[in-house]
mmCIF file of C-alpha atoms in Angstrom:
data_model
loop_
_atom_site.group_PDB
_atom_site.id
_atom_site.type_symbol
_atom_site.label_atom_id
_atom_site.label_comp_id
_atom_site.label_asym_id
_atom_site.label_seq_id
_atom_site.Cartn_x
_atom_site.Cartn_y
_atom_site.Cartn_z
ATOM 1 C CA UNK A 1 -95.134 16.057 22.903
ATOM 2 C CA UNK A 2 -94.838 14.656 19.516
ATOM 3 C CA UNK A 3 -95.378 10.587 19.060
ATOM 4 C CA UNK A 4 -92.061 10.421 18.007
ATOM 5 C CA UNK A 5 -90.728 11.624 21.270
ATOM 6 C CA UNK A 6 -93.064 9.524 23.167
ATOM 7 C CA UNK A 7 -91.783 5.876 21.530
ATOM 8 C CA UNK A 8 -88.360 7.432 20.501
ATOM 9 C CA UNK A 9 -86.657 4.759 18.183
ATOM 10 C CA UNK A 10 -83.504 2.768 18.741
ATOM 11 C CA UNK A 11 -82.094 4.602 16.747
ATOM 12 C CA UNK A 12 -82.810 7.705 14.533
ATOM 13 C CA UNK A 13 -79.871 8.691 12.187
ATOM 14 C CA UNK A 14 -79.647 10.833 8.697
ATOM 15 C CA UNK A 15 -76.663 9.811 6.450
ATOM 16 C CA UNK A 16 -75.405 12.327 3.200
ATOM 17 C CA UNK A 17 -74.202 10.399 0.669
ATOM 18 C CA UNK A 18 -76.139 6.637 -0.060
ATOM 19 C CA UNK A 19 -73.921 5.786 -2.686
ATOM 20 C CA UNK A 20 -70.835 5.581 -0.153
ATOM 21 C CA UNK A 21 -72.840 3.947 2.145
ATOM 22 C CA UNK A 22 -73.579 1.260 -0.706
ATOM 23 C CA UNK A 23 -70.047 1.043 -1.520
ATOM 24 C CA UNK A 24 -68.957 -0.132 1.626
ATOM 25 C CA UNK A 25 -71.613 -2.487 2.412
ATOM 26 C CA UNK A 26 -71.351 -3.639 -1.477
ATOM 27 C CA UNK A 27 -67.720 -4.557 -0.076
ATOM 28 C CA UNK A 28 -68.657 -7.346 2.192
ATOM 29 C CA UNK A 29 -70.984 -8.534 0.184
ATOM 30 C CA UNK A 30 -69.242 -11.880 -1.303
ATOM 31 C CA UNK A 31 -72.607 -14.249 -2.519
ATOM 32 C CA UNK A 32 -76.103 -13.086 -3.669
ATOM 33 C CA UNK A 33 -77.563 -14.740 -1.053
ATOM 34 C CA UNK A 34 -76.249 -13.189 2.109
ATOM 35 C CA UNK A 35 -77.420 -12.624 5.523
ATOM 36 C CA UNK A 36 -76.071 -9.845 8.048
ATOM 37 C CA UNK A 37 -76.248 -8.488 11.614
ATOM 38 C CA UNK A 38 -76.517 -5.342 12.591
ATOM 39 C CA UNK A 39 -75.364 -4.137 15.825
ATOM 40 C CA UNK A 40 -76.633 -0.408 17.252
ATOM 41 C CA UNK A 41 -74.408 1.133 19.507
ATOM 42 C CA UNK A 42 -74.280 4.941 21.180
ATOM 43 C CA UNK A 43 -71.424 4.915 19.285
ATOM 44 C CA UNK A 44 -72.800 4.109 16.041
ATOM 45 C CA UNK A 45 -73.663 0.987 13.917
ATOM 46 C CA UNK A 46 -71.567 -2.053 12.981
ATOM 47 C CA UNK A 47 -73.316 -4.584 10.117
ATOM 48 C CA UNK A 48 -71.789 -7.657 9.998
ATOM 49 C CA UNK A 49 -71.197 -10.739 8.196
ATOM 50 C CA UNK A 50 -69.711 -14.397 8.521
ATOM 51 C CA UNK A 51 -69.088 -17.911 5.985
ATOM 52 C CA UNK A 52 -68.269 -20.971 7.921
ATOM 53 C CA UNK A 53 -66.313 -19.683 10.803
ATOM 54 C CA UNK A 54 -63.888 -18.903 8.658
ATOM 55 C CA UNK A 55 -64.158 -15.758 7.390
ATOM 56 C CA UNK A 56 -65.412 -12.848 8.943
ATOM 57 C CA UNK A 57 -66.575 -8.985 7.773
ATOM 58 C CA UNK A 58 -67.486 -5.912 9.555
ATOM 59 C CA UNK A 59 -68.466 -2.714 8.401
ATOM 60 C CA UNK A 60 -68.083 0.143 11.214
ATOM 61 C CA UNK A 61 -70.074 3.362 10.969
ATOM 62 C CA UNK A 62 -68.978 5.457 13.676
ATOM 63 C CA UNK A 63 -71.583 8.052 14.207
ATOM 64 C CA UNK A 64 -69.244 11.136 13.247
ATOM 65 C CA UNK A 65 -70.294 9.832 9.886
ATOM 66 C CA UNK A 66 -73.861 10.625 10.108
ATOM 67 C CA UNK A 67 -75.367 14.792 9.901
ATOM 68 C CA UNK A 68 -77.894 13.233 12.330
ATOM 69 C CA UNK A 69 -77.715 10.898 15.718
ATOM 70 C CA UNK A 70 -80.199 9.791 18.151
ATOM 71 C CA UNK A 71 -79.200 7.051 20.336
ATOM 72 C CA UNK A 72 -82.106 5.863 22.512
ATOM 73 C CA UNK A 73 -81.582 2.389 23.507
ATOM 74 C CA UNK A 74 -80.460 0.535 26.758
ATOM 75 C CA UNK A 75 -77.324 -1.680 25.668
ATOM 76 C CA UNK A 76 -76.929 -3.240 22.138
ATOM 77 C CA UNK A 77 -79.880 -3.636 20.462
ATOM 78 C CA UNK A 78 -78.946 -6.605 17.293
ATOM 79 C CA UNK A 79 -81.111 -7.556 14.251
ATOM 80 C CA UNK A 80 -80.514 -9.816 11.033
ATOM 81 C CA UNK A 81 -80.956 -8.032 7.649
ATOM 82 C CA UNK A 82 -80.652 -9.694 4.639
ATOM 83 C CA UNK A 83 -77.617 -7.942 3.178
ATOM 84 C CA UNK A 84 -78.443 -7.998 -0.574
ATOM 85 C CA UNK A 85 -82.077 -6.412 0.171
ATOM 86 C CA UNK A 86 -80.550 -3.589 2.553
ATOM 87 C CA UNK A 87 -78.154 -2.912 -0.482
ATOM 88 C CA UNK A 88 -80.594 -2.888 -3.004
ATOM 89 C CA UNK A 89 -83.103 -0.530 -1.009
ATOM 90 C CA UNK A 90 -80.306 1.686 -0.281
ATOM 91 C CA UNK A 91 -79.629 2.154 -4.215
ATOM 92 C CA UNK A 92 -83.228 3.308 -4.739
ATOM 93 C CA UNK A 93 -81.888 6.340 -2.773
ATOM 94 C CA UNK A 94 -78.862 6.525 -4.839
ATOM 95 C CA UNK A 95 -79.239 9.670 -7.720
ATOM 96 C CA UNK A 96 -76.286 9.824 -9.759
ATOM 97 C CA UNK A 97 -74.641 13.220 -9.163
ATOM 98 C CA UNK A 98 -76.785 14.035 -6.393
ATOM 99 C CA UNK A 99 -75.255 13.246 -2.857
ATOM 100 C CA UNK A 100 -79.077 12.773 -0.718
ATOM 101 C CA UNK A 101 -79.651 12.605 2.507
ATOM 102 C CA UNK A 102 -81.629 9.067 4.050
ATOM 103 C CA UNK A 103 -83.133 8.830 7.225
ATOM 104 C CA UNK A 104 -82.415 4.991 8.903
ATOM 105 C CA UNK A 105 -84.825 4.676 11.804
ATOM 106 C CA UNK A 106 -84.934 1.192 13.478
ATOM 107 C CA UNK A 107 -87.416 -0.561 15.026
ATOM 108 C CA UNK A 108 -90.615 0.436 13.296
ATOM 109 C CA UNK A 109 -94.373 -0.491 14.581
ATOM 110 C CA UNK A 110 -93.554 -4.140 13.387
ATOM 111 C CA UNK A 111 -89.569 -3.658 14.427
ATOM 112 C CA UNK A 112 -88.919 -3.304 10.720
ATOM 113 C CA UNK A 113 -85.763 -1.250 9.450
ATOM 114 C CA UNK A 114 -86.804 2.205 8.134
ATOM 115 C CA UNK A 115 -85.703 4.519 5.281
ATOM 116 C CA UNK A 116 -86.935 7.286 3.895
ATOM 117 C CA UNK A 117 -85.458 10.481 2.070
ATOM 118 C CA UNK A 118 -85.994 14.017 3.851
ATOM 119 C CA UNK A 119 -83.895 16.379 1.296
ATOM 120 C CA UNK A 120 -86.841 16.608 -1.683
ATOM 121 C CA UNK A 121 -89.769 18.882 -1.558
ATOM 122 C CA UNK A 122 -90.984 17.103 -4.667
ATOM 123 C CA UNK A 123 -91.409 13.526 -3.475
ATOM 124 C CA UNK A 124 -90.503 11.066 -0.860
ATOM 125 C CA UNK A 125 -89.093 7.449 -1.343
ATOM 126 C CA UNK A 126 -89.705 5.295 1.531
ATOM 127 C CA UNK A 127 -89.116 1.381 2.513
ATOM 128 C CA UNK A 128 -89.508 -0.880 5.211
ATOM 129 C CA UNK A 129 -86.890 -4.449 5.510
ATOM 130 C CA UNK A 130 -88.290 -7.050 7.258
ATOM 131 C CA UNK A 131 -85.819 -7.538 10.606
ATOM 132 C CA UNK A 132 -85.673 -10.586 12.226
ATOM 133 C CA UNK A 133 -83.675 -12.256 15.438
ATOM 134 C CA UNK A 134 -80.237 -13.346 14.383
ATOM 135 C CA UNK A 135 -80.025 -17.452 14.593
ATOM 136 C CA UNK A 136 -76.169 -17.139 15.889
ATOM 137 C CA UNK A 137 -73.813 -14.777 17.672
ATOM 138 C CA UNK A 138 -71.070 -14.155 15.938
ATOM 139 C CA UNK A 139 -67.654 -16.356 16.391
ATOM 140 C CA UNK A 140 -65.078 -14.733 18.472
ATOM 141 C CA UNK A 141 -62.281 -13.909 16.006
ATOM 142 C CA UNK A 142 -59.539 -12.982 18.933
ATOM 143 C CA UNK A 143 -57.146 -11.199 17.399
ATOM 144 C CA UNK A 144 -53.940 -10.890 18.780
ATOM 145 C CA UNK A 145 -50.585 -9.562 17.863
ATOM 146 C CA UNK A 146 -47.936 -12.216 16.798
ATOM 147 C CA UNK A 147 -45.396 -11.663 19.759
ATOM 148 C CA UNK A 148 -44.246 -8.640 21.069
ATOM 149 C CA UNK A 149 -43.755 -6.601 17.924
ATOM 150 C CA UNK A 150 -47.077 -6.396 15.073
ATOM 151 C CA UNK A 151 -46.412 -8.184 11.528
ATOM 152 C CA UNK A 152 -48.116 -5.885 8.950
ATOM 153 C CA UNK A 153 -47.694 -4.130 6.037
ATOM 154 C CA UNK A 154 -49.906 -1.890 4.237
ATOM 155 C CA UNK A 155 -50.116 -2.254 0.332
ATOM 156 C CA UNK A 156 -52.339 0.048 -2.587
ATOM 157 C CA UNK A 157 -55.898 -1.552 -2.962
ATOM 158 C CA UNK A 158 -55.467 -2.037 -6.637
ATOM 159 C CA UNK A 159 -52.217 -3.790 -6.528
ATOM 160 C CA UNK A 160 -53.712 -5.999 -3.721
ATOM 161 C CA UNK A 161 -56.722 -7.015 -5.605
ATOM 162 C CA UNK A 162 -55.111 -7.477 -8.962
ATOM 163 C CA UNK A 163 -52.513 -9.660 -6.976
ATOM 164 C CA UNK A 164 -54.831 -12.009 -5.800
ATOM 165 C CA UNK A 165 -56.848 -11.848 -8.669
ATOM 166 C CA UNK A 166 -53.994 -13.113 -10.491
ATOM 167 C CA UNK A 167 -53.308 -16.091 -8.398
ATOM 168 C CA UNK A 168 -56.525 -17.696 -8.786
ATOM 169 C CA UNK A 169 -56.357 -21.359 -9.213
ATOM 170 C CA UNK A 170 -60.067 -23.439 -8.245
ATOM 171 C CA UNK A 171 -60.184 -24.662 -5.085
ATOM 172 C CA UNK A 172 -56.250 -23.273 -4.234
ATOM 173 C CA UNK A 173 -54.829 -22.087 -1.040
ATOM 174 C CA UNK A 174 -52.615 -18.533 -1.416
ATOM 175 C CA UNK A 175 -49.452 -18.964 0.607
ATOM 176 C CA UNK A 176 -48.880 -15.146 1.943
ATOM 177 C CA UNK A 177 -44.819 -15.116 3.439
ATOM 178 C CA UNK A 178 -43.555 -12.017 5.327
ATOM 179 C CA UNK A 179 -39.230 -11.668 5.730
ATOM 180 C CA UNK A 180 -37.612 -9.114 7.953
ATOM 181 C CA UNK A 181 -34.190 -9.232 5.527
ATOM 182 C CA UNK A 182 -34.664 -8.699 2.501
ATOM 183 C CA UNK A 183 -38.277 -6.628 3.452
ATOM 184 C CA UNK A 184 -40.514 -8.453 1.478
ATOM 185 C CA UNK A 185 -44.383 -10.019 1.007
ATOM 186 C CA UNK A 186 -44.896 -12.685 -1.079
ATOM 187 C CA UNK A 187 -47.835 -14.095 -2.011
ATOM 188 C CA UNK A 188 -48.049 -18.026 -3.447
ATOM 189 C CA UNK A 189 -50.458 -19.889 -5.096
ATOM 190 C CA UNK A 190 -50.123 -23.614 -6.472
ATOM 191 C CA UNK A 191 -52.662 -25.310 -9.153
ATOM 192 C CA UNK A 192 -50.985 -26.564 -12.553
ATOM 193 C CA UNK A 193 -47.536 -25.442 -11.268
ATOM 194 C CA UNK A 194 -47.591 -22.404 -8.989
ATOM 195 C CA UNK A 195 -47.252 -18.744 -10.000
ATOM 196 C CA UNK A 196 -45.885 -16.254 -6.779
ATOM 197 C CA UNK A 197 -46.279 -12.263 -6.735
ATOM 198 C CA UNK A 198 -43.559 -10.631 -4.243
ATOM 199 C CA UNK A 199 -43.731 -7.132 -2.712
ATOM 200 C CA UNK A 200 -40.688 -5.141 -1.984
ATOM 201 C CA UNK A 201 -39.929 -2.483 0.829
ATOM 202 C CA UNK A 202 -37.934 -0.241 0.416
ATOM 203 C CA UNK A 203 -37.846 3.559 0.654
ATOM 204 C CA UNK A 204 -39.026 4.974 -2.712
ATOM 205 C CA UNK A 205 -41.787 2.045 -2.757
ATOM 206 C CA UNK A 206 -45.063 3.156 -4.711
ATOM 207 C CA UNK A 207 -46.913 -0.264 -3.752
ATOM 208 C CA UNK A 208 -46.131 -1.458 -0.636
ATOM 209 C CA UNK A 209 -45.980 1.419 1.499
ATOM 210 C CA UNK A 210 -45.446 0.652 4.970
ATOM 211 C CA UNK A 211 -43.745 -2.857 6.636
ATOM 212 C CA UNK A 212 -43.039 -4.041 9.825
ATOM 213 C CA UNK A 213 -41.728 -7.601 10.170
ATOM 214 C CA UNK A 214 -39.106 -8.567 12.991
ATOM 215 C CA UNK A 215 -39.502 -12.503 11.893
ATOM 216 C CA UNK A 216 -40.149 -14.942 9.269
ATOM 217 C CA UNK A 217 -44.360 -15.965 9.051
ATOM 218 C CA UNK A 218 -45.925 -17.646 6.403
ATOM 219 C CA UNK A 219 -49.642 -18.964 6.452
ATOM 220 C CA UNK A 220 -52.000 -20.276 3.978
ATOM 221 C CA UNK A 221 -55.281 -19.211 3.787
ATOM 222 C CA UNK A 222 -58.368 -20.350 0.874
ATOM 223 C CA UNK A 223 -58.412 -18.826 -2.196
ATOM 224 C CA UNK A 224 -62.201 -17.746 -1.791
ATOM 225 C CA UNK A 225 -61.672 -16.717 1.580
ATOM 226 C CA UNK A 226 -59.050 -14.041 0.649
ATOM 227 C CA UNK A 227 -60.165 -13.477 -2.524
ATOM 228 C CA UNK A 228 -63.962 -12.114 -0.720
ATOM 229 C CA UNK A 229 -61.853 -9.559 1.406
ATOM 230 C CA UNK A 230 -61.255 -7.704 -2.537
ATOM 231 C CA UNK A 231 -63.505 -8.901 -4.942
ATOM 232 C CA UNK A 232 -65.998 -6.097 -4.433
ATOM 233 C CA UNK A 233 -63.483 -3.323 -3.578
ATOM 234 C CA UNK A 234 -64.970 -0.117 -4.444
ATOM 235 C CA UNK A 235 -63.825 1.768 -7.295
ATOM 236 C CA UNK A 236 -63.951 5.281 -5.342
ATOM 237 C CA UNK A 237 -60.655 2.994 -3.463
ATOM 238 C CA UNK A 238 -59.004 2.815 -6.666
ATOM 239 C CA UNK A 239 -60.224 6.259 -7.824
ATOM 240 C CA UNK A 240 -58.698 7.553 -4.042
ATOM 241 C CA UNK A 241 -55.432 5.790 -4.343
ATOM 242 C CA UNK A 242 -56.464 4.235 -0.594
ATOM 243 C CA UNK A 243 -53.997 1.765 0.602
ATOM 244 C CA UNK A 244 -55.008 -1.834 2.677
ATOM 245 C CA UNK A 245 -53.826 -2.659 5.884
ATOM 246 C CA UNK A 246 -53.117 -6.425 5.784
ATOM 247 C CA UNK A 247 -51.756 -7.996 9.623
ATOM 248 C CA UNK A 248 -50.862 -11.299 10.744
ATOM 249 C CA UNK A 249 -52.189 -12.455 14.129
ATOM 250 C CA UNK A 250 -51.529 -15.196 16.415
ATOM 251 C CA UNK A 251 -51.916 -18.174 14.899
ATOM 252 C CA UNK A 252 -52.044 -16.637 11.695
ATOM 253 C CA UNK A 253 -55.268 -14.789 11.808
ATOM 254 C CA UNK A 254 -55.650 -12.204 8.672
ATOM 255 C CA UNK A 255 -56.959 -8.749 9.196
ATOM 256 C CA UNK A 256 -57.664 -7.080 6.136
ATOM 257 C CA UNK A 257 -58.583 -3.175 6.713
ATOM 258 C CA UNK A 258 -59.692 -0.923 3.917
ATOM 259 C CA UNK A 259 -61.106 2.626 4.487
ATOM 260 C CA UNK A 260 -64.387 3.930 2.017
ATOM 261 C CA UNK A 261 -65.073 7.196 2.008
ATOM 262 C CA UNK A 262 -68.873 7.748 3.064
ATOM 263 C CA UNK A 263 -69.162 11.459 2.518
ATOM 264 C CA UNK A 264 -66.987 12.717 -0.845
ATOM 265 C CA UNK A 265 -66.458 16.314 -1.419
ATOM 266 C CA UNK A 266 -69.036 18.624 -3.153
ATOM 267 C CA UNK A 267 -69.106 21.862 -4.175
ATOM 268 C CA UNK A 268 -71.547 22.630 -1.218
ATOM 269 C CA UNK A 269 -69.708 20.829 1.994
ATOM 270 C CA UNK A 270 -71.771 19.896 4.907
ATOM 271 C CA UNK A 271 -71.763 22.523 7.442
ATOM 272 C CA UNK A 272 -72.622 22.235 11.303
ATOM 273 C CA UNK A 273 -74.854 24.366 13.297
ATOM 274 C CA UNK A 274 -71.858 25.766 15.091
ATOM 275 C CA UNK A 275 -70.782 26.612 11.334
ATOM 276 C CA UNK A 276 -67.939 24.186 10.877
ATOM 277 C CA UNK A 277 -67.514 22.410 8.061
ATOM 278 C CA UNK A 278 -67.558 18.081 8.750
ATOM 279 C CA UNK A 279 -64.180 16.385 8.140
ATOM 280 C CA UNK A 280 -64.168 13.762 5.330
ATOM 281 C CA UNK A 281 -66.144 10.597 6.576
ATOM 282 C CA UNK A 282 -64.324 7.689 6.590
ATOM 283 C CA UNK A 283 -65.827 4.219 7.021
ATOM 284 C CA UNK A 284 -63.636 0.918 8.318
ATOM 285 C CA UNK A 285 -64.012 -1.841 6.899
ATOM 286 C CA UNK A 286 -62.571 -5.159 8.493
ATOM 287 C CA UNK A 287 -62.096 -8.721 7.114
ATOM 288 C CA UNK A 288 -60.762 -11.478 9.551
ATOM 289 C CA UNK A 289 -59.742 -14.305 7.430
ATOM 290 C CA UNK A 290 -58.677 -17.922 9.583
ATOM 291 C CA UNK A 291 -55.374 -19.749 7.862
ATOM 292 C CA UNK A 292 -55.522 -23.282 6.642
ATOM 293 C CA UNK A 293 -52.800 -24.260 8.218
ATOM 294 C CA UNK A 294 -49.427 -23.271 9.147
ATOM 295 C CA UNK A 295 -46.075 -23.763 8.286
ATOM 296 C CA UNK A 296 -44.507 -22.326 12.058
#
């Protein structure tokens, strides 16, 4: 019996494609100077991250994404990670044109987080992240529906982002309003005099591309707050065409959903031992934004 097999891991995983794994962690990143949590599960890995109790990111990496998953570990083993470092490391692994394979293992000998690249015969690039306990749990973001029916509408990333981008006024609050008759979003920002961006629905809509709204809501939330859940939107999102998922919760909680391919098509496709070929992988990623205050 190997020593591997004798002090099996937490968790051993290999992931194709580090560049769309840096692209979606590279999404919740919102300050250099960032520090995450990373949650292992039997059903994969979740990294994330929090400012102030106010805003909230997660990044979920359901193990379907991975070629390779060993799951060894009794309940939820959870670590802090600095997240700029874990993104940095993972781009030493990113070749332009090449889609790699990395090998994660966590803990190490000194319960450090491991990678290392397995697909060259030529050389090996290795690196260890220091780990340490995580100094708070994260808050409880309780998300609920608003009433019986859901208030959401789904939007195109690009049009999302350059909306928000546009309404950028220091230290501003955006005003987001959702209206069953006419079906509309608008979005509201006041500075110098206030500038407002509405969304339509109707059938032949090209940017907002699904609604459902049986009552009037209309939050606030910080500018800086909203504006982290699509500053660092991957451009493989735009590239896609991928739409957001934006939903209003109880009390005016903000989900923000946006989907990042992990594994994009090559000319050779992943194929499983049973000789099927993998599905495109798909990571979610999840911001829960709190409102400043209501108007209901």
């Amino acid at each position: 019996m190997s020593e591997m097999d004798e002090e099996a891991p937490d968790v051993l995983c290999e992931l194709e494609n580090v560049q769309g794994l840096v692209d979606a962690l590279t999404a919740v990143r919102w300050k250099r100077h960032q520090d995450a949590v990373i949650e292992l599960s039997e059903h994969g890995i979740v990294l994330i991250v929090e400012e102030s109790g106010c805003l909230q990111a997660k990044v979920y990496l359901k193990k379907e994404l991975f070629v390779r998953y060993d799951y060894n570990a009794e309940g939820r083993p959870r670590f802090g990670v600095s997240l700029g470092l874990f993104v940095d490391c993972l781009n030493a692994f990113s070749v332009p044109g090449h889609s790699g394979v990395i090998q994660i293992q966590y803990p190490g000998p000194d319960m450090q987080l491991l990678l290392k690249s397995v697909d060259s015969l030529d050389a090996s690039i290795c690196a260890e992240i220091r780990t340490r306990i995580p100094d708070t749990v994260a808050w409880d973001y309780n998300f609920e529906p608003a009433g019986t029916n859901p208030l959401t509408f789904t939007v195109k990333s690009a049009a999302l982002k350059e909306a928000i981008e546009d309404l950028e006024w220091p230290g501003s609050s955006i005003q987001i309003t959702m209206e069953p008759d006419p079906p509309s979003v608008t979005l509201r920002a006041e500075g110098h005099g206030d500038l407002q961006i509405d969304f339509m629905y109707c059938a032949n809509s090209e940017l907002l591309i699904a609604f459902q709204c049986d009552h009037r809501a209309s939050f606030k939330y910080k500018y800086k707050f909203l504006r982290a859940s699509t500053s660092n939107m991957p451009s493989s999102v735009i590239k896609e065409n991928r739409a957001s998922k934006l939903s209003i919760g109880r009390g005016g909680m903000l989900k923000v959903q946006h989907l990042v391919s992990i594994s994009k098509p090559t000319s050779h496709p992943y194929v499983d031992s049973a000789g099927y070929q993998q599905p495109g992988r798909i990571a979610h990623i999840e911001f829960f934004v709190k409102p400043e205050e209501s108007e209901d």
